[in-house]
JSON list of C-alpha atoms in Angstrom, two decimals:
[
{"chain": "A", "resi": 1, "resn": "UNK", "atom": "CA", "xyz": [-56.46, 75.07, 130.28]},
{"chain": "A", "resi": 2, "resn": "UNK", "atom": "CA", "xyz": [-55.54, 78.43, 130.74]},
{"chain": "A", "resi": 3, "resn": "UNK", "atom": "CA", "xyz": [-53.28, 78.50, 133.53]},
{"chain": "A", "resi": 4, "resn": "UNK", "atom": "CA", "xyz": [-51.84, 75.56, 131.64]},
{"chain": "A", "resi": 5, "resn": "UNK", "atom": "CA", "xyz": [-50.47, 77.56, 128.62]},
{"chain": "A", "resi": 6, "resn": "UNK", "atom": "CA", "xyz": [-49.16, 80.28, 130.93]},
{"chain": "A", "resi": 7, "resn": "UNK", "atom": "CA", "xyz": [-47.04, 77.39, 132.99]},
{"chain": "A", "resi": 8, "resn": "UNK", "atom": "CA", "xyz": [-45.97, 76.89, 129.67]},
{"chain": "A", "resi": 9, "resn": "UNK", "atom": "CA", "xyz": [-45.03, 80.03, 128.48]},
{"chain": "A", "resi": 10, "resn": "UNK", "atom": "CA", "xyz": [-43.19, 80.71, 131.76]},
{"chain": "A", "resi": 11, "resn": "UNK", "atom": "CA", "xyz": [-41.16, 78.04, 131.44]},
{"chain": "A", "resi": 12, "resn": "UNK", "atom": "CA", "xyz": [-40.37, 78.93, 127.97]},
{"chain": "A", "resi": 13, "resn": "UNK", "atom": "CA", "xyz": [-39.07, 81.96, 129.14]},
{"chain": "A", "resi": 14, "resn": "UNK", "atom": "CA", "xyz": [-37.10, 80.63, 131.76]},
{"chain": "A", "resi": 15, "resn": "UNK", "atom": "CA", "xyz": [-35.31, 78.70, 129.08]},
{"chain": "A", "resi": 16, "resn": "UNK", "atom": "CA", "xyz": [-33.88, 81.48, 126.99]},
{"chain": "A", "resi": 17, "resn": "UNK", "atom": "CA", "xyz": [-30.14, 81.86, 127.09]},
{"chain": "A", "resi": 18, "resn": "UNK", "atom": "CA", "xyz": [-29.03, 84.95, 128.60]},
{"chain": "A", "resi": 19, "resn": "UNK", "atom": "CA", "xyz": [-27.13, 86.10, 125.86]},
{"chain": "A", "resi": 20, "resn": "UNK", "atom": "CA", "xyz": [-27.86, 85.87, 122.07]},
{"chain": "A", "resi": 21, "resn": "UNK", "atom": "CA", "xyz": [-25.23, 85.15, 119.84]},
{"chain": "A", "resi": 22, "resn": "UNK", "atom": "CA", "xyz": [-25.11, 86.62, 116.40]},
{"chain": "A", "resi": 23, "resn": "UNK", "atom": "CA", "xyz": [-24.95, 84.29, 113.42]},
{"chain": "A", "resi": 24, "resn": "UNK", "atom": "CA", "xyz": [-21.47, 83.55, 111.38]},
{"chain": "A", "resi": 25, "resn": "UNK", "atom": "CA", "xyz": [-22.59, 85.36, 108.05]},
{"chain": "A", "resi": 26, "resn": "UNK", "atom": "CA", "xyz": [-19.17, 83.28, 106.55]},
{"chain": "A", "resi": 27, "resn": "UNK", "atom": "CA", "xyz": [-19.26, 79.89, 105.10]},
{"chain": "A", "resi": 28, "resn": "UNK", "atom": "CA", "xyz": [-15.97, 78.33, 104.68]},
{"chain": "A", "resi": 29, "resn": "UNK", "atom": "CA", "xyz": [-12.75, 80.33, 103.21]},
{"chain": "A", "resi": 30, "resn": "UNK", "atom": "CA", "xyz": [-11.73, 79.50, 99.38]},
{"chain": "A", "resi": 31, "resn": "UNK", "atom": "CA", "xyz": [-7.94, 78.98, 98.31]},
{"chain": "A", "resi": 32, "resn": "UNK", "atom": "CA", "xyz": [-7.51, 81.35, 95.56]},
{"chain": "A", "resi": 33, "resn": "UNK", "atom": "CA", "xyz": [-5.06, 79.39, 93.25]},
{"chain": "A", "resi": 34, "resn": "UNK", "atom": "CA", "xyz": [-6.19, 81.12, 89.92]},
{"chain": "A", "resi": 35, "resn": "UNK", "atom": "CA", "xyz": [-4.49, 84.67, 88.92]},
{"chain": "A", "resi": 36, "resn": "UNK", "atom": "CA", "xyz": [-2.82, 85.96, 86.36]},
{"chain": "A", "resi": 37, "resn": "UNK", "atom": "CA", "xyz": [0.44, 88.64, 86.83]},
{"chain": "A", "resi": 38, "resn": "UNK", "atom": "CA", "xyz": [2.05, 91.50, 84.57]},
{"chain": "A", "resi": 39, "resn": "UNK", "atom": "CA", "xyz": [4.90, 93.81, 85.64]},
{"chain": "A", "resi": 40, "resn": "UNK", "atom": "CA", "xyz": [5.93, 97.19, 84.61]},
{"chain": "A", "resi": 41, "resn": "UNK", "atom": "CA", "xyz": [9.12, 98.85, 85.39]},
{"chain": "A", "resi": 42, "resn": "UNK", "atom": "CA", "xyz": [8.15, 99.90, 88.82]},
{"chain": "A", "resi": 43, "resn": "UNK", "atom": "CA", "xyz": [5.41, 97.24, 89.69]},
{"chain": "A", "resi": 44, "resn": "UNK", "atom": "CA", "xyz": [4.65, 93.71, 89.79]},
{"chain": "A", "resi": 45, "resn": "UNK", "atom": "CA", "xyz": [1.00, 93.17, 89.11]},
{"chain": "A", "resi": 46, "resn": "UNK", "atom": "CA", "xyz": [-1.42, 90.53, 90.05]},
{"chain": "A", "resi": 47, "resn": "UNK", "atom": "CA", "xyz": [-4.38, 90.28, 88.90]},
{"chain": "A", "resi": 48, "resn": "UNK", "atom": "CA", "xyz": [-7.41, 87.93, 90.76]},
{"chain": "A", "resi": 49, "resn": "UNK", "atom": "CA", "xyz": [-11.06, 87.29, 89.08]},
{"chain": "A", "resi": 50, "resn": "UNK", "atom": "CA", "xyz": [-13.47, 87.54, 91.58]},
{"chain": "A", "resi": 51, "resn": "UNK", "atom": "CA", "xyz": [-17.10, 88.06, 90.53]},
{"chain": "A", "resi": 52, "resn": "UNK", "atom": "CA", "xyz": [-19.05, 90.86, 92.73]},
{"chain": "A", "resi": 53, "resn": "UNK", "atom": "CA", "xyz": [-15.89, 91.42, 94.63]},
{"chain": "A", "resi": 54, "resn": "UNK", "atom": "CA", "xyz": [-16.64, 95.35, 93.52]},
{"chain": "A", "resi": 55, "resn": "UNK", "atom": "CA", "xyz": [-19.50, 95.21, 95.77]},
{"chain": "A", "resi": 56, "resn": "UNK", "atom": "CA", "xyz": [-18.01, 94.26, 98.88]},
{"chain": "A", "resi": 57, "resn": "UNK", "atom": "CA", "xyz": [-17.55, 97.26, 101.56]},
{"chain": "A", "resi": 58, "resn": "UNK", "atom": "CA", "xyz": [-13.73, 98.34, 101.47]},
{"chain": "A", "resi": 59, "resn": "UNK", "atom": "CA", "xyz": [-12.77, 97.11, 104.41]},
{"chain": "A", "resi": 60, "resn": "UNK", "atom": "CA", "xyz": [-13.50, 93.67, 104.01]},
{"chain": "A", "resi": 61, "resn": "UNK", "atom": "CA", "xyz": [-10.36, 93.31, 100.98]},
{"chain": "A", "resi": 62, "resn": "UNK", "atom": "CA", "xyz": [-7.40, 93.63, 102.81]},
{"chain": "A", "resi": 63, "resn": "UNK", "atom": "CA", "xyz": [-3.81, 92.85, 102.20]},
{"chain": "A", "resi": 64, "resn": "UNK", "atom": "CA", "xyz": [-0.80, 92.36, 104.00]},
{"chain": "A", "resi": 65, "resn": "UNK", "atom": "CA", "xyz": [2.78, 92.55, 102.72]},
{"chain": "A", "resi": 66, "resn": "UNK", "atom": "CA", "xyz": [6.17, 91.34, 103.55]},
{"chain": "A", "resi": 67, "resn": "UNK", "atom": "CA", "xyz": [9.36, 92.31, 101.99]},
{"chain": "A", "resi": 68, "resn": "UNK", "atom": "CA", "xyz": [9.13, 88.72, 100.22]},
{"chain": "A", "resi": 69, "resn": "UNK", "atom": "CA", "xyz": [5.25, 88.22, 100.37]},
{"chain": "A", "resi": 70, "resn": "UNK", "atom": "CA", "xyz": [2.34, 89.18, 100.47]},
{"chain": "A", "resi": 71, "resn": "UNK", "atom": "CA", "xyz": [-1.16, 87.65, 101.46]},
{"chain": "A", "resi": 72, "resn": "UNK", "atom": "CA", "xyz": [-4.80, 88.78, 100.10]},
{"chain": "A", "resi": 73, "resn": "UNK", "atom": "CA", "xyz": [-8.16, 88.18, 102.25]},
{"chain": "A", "resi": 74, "resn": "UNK", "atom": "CA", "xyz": [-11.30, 89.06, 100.84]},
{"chain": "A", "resi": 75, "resn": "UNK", "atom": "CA", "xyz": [-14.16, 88.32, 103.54]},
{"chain": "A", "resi": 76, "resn": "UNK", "atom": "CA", "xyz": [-17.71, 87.42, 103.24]},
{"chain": "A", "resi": 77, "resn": "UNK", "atom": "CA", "xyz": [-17.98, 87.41, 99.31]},
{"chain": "A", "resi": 78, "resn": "UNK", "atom": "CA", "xyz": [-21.17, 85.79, 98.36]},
{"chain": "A", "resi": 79, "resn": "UNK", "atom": "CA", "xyz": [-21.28, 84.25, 101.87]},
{"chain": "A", "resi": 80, "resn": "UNK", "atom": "CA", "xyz": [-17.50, 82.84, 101.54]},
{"chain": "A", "resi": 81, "resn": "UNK", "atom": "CA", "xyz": [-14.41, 84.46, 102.56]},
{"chain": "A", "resi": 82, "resn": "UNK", "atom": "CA", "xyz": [-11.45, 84.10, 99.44]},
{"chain": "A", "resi": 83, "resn": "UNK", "atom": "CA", "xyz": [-7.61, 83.73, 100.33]},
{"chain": "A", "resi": 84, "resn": "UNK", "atom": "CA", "xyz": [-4.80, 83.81, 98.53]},
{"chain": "A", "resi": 85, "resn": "UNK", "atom": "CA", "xyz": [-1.33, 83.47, 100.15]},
{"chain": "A", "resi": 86, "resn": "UNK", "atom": "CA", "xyz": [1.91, 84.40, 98.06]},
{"chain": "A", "resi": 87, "resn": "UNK", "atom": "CA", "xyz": [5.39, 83.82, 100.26]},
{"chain": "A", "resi": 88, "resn": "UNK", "atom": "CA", "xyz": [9.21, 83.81, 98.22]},
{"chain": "A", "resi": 89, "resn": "UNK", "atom": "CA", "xyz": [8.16, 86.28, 96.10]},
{"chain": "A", "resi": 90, "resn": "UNK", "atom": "CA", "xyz": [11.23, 86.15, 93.20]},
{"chain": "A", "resi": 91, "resn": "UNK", "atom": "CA", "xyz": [12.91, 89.39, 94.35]},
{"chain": "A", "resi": 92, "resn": "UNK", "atom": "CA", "xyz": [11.77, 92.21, 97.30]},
{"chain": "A", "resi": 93, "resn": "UNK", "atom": "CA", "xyz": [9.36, 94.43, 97.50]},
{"chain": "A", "resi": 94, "resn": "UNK", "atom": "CA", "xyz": [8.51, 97.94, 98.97]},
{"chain": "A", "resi": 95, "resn": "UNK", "atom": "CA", "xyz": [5.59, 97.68, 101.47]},
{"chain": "A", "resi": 96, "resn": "UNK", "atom": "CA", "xyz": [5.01, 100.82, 102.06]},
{"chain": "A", "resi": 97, "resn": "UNK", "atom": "CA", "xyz": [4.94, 101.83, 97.94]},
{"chain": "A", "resi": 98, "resn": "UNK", "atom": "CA", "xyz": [2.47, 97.88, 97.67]},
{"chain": "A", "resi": 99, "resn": "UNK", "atom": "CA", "xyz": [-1.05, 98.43, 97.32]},
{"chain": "A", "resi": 100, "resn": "UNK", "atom": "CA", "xyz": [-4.42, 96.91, 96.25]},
{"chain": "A", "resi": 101, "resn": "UNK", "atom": "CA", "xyz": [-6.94, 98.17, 94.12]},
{"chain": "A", "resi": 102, "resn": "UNK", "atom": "CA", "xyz": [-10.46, 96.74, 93.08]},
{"chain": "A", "resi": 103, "resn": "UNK", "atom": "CA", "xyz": [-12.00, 97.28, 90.44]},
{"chain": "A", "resi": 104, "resn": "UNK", "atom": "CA", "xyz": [-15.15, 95.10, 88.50]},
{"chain": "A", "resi": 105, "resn": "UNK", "atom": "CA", "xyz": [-15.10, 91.33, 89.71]},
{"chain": "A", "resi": 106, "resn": "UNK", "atom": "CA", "xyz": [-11.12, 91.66, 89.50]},
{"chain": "A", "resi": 107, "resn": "UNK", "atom": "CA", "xyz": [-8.79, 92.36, 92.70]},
{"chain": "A", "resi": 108, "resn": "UNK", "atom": "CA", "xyz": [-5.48, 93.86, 91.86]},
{"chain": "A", "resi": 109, "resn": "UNK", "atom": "CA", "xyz": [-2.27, 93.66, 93.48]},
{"chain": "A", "resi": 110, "resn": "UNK", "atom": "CA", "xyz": [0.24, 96.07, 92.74]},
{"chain": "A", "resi": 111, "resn": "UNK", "atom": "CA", "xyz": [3.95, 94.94, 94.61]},
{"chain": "A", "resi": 112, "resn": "UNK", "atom": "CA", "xyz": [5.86, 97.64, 94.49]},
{"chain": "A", "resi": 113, "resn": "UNK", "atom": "CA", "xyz": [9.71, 96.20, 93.36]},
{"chain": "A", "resi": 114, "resn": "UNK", "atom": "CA", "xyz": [12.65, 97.66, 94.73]},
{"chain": "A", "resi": 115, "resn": "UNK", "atom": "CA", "xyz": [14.52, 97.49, 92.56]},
{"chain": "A", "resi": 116, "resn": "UNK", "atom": "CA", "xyz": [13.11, 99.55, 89.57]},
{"chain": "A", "resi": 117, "resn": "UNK", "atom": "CA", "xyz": [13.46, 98.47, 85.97]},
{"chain": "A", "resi": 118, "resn": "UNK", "atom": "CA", "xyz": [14.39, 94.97, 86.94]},
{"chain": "A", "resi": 119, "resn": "UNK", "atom": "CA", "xyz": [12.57, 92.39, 85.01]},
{"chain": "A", "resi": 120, "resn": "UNK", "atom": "CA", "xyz": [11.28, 89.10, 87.31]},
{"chain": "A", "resi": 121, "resn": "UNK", "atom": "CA", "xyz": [10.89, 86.23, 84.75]},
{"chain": "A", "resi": 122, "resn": "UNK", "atom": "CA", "xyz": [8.86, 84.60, 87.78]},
{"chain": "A", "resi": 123, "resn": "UNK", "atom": "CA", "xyz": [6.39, 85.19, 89.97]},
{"chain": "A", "resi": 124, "resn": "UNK", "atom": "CA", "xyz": [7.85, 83.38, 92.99]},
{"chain": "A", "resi": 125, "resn": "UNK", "atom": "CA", "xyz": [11.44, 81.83, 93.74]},
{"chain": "A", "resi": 126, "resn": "UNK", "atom": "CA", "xyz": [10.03, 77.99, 93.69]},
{"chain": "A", "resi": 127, "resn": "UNK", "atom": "CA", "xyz": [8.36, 78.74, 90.39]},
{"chain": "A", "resi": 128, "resn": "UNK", "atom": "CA", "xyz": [12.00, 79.88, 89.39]},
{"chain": "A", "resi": 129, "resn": "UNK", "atom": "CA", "xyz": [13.20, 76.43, 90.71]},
{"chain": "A", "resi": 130, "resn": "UNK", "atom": "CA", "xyz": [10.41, 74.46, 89.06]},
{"chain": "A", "resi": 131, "resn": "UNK", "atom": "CA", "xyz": [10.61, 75.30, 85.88]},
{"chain": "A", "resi": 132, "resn": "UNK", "atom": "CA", "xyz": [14.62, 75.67, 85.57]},
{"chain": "A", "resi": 133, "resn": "UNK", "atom": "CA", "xyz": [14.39, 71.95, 87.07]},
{"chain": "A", "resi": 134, "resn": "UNK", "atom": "CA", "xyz": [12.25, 71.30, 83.92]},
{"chain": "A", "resi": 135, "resn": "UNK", "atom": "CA", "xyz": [14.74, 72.48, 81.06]},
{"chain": "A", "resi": 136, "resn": "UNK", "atom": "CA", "xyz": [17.25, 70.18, 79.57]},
{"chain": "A", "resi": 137, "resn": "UNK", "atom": "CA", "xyz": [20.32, 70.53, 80.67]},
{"chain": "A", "resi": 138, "resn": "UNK", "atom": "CA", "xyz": [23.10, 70.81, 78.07]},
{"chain": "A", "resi": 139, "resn": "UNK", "atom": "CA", "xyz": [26.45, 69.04, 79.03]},
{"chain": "A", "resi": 140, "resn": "UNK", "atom": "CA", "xyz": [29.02, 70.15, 76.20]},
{"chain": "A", "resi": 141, "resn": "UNK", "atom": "CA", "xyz": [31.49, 67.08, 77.57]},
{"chain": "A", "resi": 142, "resn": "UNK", "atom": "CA", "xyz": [29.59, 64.72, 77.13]},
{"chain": "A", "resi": 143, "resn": "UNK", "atom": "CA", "xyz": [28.26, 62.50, 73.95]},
{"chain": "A", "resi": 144, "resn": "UNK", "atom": "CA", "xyz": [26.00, 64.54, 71.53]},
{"chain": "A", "resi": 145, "resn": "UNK", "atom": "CA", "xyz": [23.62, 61.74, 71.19]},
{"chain": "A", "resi": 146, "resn": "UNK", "atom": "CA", "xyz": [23.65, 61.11, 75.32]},
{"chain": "A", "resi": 147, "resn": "UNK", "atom": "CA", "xyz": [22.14, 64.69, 75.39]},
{"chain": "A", "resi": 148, "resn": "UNK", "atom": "CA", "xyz": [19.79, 63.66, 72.78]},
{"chain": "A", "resi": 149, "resn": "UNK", "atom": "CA", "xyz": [18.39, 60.73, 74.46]},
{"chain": "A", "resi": 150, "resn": "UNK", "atom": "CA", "xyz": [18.25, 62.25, 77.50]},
{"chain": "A", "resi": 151, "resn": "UNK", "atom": "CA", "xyz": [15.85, 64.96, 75.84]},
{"chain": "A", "resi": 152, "resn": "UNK", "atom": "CA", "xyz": [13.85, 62.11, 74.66]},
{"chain": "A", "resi": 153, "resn": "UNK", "atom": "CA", "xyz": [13.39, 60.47, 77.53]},
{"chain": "A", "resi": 154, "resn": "UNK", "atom": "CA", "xyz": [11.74, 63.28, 79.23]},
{"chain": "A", "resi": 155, "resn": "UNK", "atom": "CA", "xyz": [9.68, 63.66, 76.24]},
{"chain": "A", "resi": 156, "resn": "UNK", "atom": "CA", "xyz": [8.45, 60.19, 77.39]},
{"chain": "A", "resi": 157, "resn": "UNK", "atom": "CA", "xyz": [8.14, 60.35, 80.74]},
{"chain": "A", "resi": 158, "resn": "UNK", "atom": "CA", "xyz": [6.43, 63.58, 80.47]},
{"chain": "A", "resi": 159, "resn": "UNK", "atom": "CA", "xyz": [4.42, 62.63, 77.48]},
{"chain": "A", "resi": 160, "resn": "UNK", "atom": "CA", "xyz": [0.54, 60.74, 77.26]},
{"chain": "A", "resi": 161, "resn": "UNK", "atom": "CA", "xyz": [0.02, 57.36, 76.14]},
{"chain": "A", "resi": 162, "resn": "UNK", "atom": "CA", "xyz": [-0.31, 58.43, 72.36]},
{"chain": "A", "resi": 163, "resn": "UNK", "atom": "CA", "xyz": [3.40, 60.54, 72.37]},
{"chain": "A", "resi": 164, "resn": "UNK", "atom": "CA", "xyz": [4.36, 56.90, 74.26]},
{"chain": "A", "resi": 165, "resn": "UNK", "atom": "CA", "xyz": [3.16, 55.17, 71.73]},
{"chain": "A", "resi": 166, "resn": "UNK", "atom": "CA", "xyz": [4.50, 57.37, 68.93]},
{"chain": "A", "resi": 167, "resn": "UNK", "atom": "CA", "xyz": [8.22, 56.97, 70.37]},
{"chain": "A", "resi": 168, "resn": "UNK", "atom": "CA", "xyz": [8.19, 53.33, 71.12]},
{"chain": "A", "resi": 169, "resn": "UNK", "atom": "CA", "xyz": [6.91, 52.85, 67.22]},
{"chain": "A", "resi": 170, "resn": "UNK", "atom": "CA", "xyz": [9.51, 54.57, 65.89]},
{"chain": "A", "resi": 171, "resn": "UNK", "atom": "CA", "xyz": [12.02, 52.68, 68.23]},
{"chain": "A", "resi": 172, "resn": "UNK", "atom": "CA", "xyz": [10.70, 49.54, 66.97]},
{"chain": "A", "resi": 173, "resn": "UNK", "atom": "CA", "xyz": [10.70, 50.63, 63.52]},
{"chain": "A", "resi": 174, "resn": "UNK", "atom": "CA", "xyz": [14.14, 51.99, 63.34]},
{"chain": "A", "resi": 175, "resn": "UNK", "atom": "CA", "xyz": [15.48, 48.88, 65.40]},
{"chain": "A", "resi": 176, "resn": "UNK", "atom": "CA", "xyz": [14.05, 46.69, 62.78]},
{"chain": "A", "resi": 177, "resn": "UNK", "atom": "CA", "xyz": [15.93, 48.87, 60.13]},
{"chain": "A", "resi": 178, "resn": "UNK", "atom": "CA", "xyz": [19.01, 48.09, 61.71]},
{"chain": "A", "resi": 179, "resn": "UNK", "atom": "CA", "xyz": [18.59, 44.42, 62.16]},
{"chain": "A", "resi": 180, "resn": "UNK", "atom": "CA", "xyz": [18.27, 44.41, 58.19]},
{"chain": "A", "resi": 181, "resn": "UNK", "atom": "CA", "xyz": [21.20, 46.19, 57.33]},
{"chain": "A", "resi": 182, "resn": "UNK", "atom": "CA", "xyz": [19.27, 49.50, 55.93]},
{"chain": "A", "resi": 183, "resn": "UNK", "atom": "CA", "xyz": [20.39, 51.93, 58.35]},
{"chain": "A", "resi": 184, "resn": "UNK", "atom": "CA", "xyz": [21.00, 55.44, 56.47]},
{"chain": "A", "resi": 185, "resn": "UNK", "atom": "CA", "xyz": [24.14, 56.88, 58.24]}
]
């Protein structure tokens, strides 16, 4: 029984690996889409809510930036690494005057402009496009009331089934107006 257990053991120990391999102590990486920004004559600031991310070592918070970008990794945060990746920033930066700082569960991101005293009404260039894309355009050439309707339609297509609603009733409503003769221009 004896010699039994030692065959046993033996063989155990002939079945090691040779080399050990030391555990990932990462999950997964999470996209950091939530921040908030601020800018000061000198400095575009953004600011990223991370709870505990004070007590990470140092060296695990590191960013990198471009003259257009700039890209934050914080690594092994509660047993996840956090990313956040910012490219076509609106206007250039310094990278040697960029810098990071952390401070309680919030990373900040100073991006040094380079051109000082310049205000960015955007964060990035396709926010720029985005939201210029948005605003009504206002053709002086054309009819007043073309413009008009035009606003209003992308009041309904943008809208939600009650501002839908709401439009279509007063459509109806004024079209009925019409057909009886009490229309008040």
């Amino acid at each position: 029984m004896q010699q039994k257990s030692q065959k046993k053991a033996e063989l155990l120990d002939n079945e090691k690996p040779a080399a050990v391999v030391a555990p990932i102590t990462t999950g997964y990486t999470v996209k950091i889409s939530n921040y908030g920004w601020d800018q000061s004559d000198k400095f575009v600031k953004i600011y990223i809510t991370l709870p505990g991310v004070h007590q990470v070592p140092t060296e695990n918070v590191q960013v990198h930036f471009t003259e257009r970008s700039f890209d934050l990794l914080v690594k092994n945060l509660n047993g996840k690494s956090y990313s956040m990746i910012v490219n076509n920033l609106l206007k250039p930066i310094s990278v040697e005057g960029s810098s990071k700082k952390v401070k309680t569960d919030t990373v900040l991101i100073l991006c040094r402009k380079k051109a000082e005293n310049t205000r960015w009404d955007y964060l990035t260039q396709v926010e720029k496009e985005c939201k210029e894309k948005e605003k009504p355009s206002y053709d002086t050439e054309t009819d007043p009331s073309e413009g008009l309707m035009n606003v209003l339609k992308k009041i309904y297509e943008d809208g939600d089934d009650d501002m839908k609603r709401t439009i279509n009733k007063a459509w109806v409503e004024s079209r009925e107006k019409q057909a009886k003769g009490e229309t008040e221009f």
